[in-house]
Short mmCIF file of C-alpha atoms in Angstrom, two decimals:
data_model
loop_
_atom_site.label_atom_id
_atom_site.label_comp_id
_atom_site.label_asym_id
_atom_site.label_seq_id
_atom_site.Cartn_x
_atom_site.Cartn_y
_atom_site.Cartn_z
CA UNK J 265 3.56 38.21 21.92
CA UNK J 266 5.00 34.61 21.95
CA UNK J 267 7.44 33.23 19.29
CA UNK J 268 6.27 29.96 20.19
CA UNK J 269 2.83 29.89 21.08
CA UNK J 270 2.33 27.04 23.74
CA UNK J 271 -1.08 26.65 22.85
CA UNK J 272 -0.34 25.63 19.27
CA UNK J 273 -0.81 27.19 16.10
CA UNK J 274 -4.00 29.68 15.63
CA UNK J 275 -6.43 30.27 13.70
CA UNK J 276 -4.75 32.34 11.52
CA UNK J 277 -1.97 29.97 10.91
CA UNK J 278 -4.59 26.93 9.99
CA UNK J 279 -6.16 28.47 7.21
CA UNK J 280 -2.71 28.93 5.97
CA UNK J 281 -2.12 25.27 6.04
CA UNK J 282 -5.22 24.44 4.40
CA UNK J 283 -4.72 27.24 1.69
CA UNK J 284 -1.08 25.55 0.98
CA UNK J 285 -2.13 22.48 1.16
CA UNK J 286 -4.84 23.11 -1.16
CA UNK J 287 -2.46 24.93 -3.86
CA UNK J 288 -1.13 22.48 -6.57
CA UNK J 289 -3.72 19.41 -5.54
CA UNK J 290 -6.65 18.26 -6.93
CA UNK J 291 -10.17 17.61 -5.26
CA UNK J 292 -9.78 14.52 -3.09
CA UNK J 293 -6.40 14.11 -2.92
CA UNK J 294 -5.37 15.22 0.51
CA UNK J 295 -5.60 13.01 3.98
CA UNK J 296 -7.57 14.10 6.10
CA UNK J 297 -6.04 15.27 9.66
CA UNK J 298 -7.11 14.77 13.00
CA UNK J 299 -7.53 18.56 13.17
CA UNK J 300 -10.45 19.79 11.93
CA UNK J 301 -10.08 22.23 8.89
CA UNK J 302 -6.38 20.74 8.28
CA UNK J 303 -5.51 18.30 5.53
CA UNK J 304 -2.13 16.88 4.92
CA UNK J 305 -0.74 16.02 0.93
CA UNK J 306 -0.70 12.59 0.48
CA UNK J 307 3.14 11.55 -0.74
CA UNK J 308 3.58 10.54 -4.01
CA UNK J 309 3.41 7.00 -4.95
CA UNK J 310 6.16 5.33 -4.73
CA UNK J 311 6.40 2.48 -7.79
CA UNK J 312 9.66 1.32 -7.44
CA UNK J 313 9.53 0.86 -4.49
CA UNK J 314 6.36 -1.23 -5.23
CA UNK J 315 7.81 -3.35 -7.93
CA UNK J 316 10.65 -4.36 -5.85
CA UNK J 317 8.42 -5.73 -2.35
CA UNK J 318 6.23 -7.68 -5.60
CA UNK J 319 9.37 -9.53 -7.04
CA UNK J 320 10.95 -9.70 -3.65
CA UNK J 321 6.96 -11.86 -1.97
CA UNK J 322 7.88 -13.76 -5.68
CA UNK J 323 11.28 -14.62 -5.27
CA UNK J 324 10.25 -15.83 -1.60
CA UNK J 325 7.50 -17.97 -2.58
CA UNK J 326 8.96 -19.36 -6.11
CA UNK J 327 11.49 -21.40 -4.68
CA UNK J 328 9.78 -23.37 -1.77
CA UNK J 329 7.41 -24.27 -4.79
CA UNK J 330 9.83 -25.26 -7.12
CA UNK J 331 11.22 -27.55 -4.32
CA UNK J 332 8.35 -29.57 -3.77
CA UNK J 333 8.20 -29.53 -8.24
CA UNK J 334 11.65 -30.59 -7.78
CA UNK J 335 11.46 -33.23 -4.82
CA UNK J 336 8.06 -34.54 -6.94
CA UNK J 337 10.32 -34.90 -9.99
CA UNK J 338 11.71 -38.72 -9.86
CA UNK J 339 8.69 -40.19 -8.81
CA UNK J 340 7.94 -40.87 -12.50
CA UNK J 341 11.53 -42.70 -12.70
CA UNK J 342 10.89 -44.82 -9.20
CA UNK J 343 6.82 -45.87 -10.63
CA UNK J 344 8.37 -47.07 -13.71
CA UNK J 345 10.71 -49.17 -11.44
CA UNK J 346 8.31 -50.45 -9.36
CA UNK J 347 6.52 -51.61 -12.63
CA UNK J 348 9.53 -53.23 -14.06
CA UNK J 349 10.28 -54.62 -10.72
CA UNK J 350 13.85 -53.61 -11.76
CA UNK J 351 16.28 -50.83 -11.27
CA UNK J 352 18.55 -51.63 -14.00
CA UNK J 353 21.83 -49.76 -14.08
CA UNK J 354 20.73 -46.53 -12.14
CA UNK J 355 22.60 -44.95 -9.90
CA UNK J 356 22.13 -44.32 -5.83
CA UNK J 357 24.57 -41.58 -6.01
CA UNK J 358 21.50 -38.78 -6.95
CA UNK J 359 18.98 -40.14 -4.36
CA UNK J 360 21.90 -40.37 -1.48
CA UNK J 361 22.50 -36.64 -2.28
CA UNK J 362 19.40 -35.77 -2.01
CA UNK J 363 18.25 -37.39 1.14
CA UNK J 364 21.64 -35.54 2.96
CA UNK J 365 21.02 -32.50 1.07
CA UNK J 366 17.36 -32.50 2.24
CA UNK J 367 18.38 -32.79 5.70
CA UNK J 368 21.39 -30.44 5.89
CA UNK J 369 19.40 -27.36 4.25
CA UNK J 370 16.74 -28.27 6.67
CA UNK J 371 19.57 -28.08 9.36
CA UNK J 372 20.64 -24.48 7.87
CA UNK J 373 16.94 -22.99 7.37
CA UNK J 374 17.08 -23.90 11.09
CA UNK J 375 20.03 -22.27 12.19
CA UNK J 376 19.56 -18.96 10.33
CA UNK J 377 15.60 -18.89 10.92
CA UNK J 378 15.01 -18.93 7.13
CA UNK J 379 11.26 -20.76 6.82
CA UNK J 380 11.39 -20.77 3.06
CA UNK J 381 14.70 -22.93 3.14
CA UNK J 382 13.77 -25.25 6.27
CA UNK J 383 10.40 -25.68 5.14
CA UNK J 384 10.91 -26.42 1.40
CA UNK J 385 13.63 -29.13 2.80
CA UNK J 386 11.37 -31.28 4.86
CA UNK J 387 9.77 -32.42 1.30
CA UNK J 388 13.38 -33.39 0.02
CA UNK J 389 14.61 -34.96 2.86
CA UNK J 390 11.20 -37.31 3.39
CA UNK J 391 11.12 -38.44 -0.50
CA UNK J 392 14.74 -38.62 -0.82
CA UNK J 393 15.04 -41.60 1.72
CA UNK J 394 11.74 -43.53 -0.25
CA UNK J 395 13.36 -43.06 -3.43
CA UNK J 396 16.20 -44.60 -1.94
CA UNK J 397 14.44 -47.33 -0.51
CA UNK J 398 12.28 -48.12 -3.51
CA UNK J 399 15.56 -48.83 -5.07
CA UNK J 400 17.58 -50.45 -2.81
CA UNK J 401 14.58 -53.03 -2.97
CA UNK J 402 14.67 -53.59 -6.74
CA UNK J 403 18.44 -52.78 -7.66
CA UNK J 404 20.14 -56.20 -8.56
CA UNK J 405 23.32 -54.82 -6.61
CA UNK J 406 22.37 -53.26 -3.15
CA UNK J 407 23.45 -49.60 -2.52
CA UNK J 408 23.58 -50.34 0.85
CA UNK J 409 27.42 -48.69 0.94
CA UNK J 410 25.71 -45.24 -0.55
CA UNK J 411 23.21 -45.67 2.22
CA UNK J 412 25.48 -45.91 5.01
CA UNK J 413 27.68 -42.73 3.69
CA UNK J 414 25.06 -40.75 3.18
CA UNK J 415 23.34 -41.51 6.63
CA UNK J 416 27.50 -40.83 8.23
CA UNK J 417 27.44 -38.05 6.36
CA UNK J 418 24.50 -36.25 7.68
CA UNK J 419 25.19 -37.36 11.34
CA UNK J 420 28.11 -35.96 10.91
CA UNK J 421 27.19 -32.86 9.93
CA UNK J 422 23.44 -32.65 12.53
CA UNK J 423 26.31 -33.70 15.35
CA UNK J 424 28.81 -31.01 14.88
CA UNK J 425 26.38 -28.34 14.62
CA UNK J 426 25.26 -29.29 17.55
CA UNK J 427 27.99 -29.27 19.19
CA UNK J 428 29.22 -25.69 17.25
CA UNK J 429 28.50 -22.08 18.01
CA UNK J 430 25.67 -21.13 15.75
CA UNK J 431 27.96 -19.49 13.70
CA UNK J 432 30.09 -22.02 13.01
CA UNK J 433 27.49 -24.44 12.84
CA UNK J 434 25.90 -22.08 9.84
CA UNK J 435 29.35 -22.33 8.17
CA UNK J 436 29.42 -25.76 7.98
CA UNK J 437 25.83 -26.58 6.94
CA UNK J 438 26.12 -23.80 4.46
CA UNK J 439 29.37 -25.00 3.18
CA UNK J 440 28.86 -29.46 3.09
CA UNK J 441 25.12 -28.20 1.94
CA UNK J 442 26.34 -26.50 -0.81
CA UNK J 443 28.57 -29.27 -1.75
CA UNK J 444 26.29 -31.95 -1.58
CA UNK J 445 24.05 -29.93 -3.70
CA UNK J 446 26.56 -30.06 -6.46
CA UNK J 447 26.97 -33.31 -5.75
CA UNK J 448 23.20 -34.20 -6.48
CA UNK J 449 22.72 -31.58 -9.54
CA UNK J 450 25.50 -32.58 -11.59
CA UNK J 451 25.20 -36.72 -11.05
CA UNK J 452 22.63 -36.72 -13.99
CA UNK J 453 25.62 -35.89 -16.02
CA UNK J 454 27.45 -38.74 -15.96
CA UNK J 455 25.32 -39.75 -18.90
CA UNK J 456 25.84 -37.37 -21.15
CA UNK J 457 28.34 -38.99 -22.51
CA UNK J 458 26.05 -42.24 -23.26
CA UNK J 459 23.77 -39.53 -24.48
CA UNK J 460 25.95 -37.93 -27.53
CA UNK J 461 27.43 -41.92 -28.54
CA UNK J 462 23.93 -43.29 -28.89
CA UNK J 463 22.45 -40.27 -30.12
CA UNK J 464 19.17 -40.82 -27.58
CA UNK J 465 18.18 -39.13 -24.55
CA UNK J 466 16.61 -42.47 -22.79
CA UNK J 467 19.32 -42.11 -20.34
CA UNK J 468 18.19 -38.27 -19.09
CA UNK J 469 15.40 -38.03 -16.45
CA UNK J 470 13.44 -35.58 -18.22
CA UNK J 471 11.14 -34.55 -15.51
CA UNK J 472 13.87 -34.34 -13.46
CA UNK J 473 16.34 -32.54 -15.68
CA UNK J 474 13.28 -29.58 -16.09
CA UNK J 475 11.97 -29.36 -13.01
CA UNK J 476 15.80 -28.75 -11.94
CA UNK J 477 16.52 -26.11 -14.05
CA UNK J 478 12.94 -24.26 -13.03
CA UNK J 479 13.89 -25.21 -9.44
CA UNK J 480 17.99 -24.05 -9.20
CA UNK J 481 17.44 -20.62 -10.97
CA UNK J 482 14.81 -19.90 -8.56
CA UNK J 483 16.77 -20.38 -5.71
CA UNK J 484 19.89 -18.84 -7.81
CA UNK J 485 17.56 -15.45 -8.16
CA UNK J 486 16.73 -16.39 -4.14
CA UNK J 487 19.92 -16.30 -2.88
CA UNK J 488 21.30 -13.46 -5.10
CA UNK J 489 18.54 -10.88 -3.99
CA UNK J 490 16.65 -11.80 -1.17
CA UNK J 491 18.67 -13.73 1.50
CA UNK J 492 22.42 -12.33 -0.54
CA UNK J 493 23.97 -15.91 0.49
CA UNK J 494 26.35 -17.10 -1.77
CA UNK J 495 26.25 -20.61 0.24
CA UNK J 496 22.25 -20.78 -1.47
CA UNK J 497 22.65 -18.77 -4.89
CA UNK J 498 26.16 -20.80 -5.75
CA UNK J 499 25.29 -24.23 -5.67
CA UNK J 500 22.15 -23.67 -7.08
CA UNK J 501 24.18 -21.43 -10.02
CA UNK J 502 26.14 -24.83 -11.18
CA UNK J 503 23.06 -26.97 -10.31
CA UNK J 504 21.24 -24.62 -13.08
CA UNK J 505 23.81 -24.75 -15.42
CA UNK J 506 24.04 -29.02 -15.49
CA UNK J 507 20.27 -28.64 -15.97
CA UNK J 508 20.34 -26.58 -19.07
CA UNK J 509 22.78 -28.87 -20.18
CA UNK J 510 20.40 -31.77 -19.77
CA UNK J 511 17.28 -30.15 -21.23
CA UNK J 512 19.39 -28.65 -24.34
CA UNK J 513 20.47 -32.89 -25.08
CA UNK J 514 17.08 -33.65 -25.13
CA UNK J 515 16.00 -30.35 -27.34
CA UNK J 516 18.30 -32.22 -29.88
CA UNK J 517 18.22 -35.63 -29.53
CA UNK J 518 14.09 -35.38 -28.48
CA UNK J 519 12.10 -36.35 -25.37
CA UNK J 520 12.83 -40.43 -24.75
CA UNK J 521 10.37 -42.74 -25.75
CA UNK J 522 8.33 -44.50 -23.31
#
């Protein structure tokens, strides 16, 4: 009588739902419905789907991780300094980039609402100004120029965002945090050349040169898939790339000796 019943569908047309639903399926594979007598197909299992959210939680949680590995790294470098209660001829340059760099990514995790950059920062940015401390108290020629450029530096850069749009204020922590991340990766190289004369890899950090390359192809893979930010993935491309460098030297020439 009615082409659309109002009432729903019948009796009749139930069973036929159960009987199709019931075709093709095995025994205690259907969801059950909130109608009685009705059960729905479950949808097949999507595993590609199910691979992807597993390496995308990874690729989230890897690189905060390797930060901290990463920020951890020179410690070895700064106790044998204390113990030698000199610095010799090491450079500021690496631990002024990575106090700024600490504190602009921190700046950027902010401004885009990223928790896995901000929070994998605050590490970097705390450690960064000991190490510098430790050795601006035991270097025989004070770094106290490298201080005060890295601390205009990041002023510089906190004070215009504030004082940007957000967008703009992105831009330029993505683009002077990205720089000074170069800056910081490839400063270990300046010994390479030290390295192949001599024939000994005393002058490579080791830890540090390792726990870079884990670190910088994390956040490569990072900002390539998840976040698709070439201001994260580039940097951290080159920074990778001076790592392997490093940690190829000391496959050949061996780990330095204590």
């Amino acid at each position: 009588r009615f082409k659309n019943p109002p009432h729903g569908p019948t009796a009749r047309e139930k069973k036929k739902t159960v009987a199709a639903a019931g075709e093709g399926s095995a025994p205690g594979k259907g969801w059950a419905s909130t109608e009685p007598g009705v059960v729905e197909v479950a949808p097949p299992w999507d595993w590609a789907h199910f691979a992807w959210d597993a390496q995308s939680t990874l690729l989230k949680l890897i690189p905060p991780l390797s930060s901290q590995l990463l920020a951890l790294a020179p410690m070895v470098d700064v106790q044998r300094i204390k113990q030698q209660g000199s610095s010799g001829n090491m450079s500021p340059i690496s631990y002024v980039a990575m106090m700024v760099s600490g504190a602009t990514w921190w700046l950027y995790g902010t401004l885009t609402q990223q928790t896995t950059i901000w929070l994998s920062s605050l590490l970097t940015l705390i450690l960064g100004g000991y190490y510098l401390s430790v050795l601006a108290r035991y270097s025989s020629t004070s770094p106290r120029l490298y201080m005060l450029a890295g601390l205009a530096v990041t002023c510089s850069v906190v004070g215009g965002a504030l004082m940007l749009p957000v967008a703009d204020a992105v831009e330029l922590t993505g683009e002077v945090g990205a720089l000074i991340t170069v800056i910081w990766m490839i400063a270990p190289l300046e010994s390479v050349a030290v390295v192949i004369r001599e024939r000994s890899s005393a002058p490579i950090p080791a830890a540090f040169a390792c726990a870079s390359l884990f670190s910088n192809s994390s956040w490569t893979l990072y900002g390539f898939y998840v976040a698709k930010d070439a201001y994260l993935w580039a940097p951290n491309l080159v920074g990778a790339l001076a790592a392997l460098i490093q940690v190829m030297l000391l496959m050949v020439f061996g780990l330095p000796k204590a």
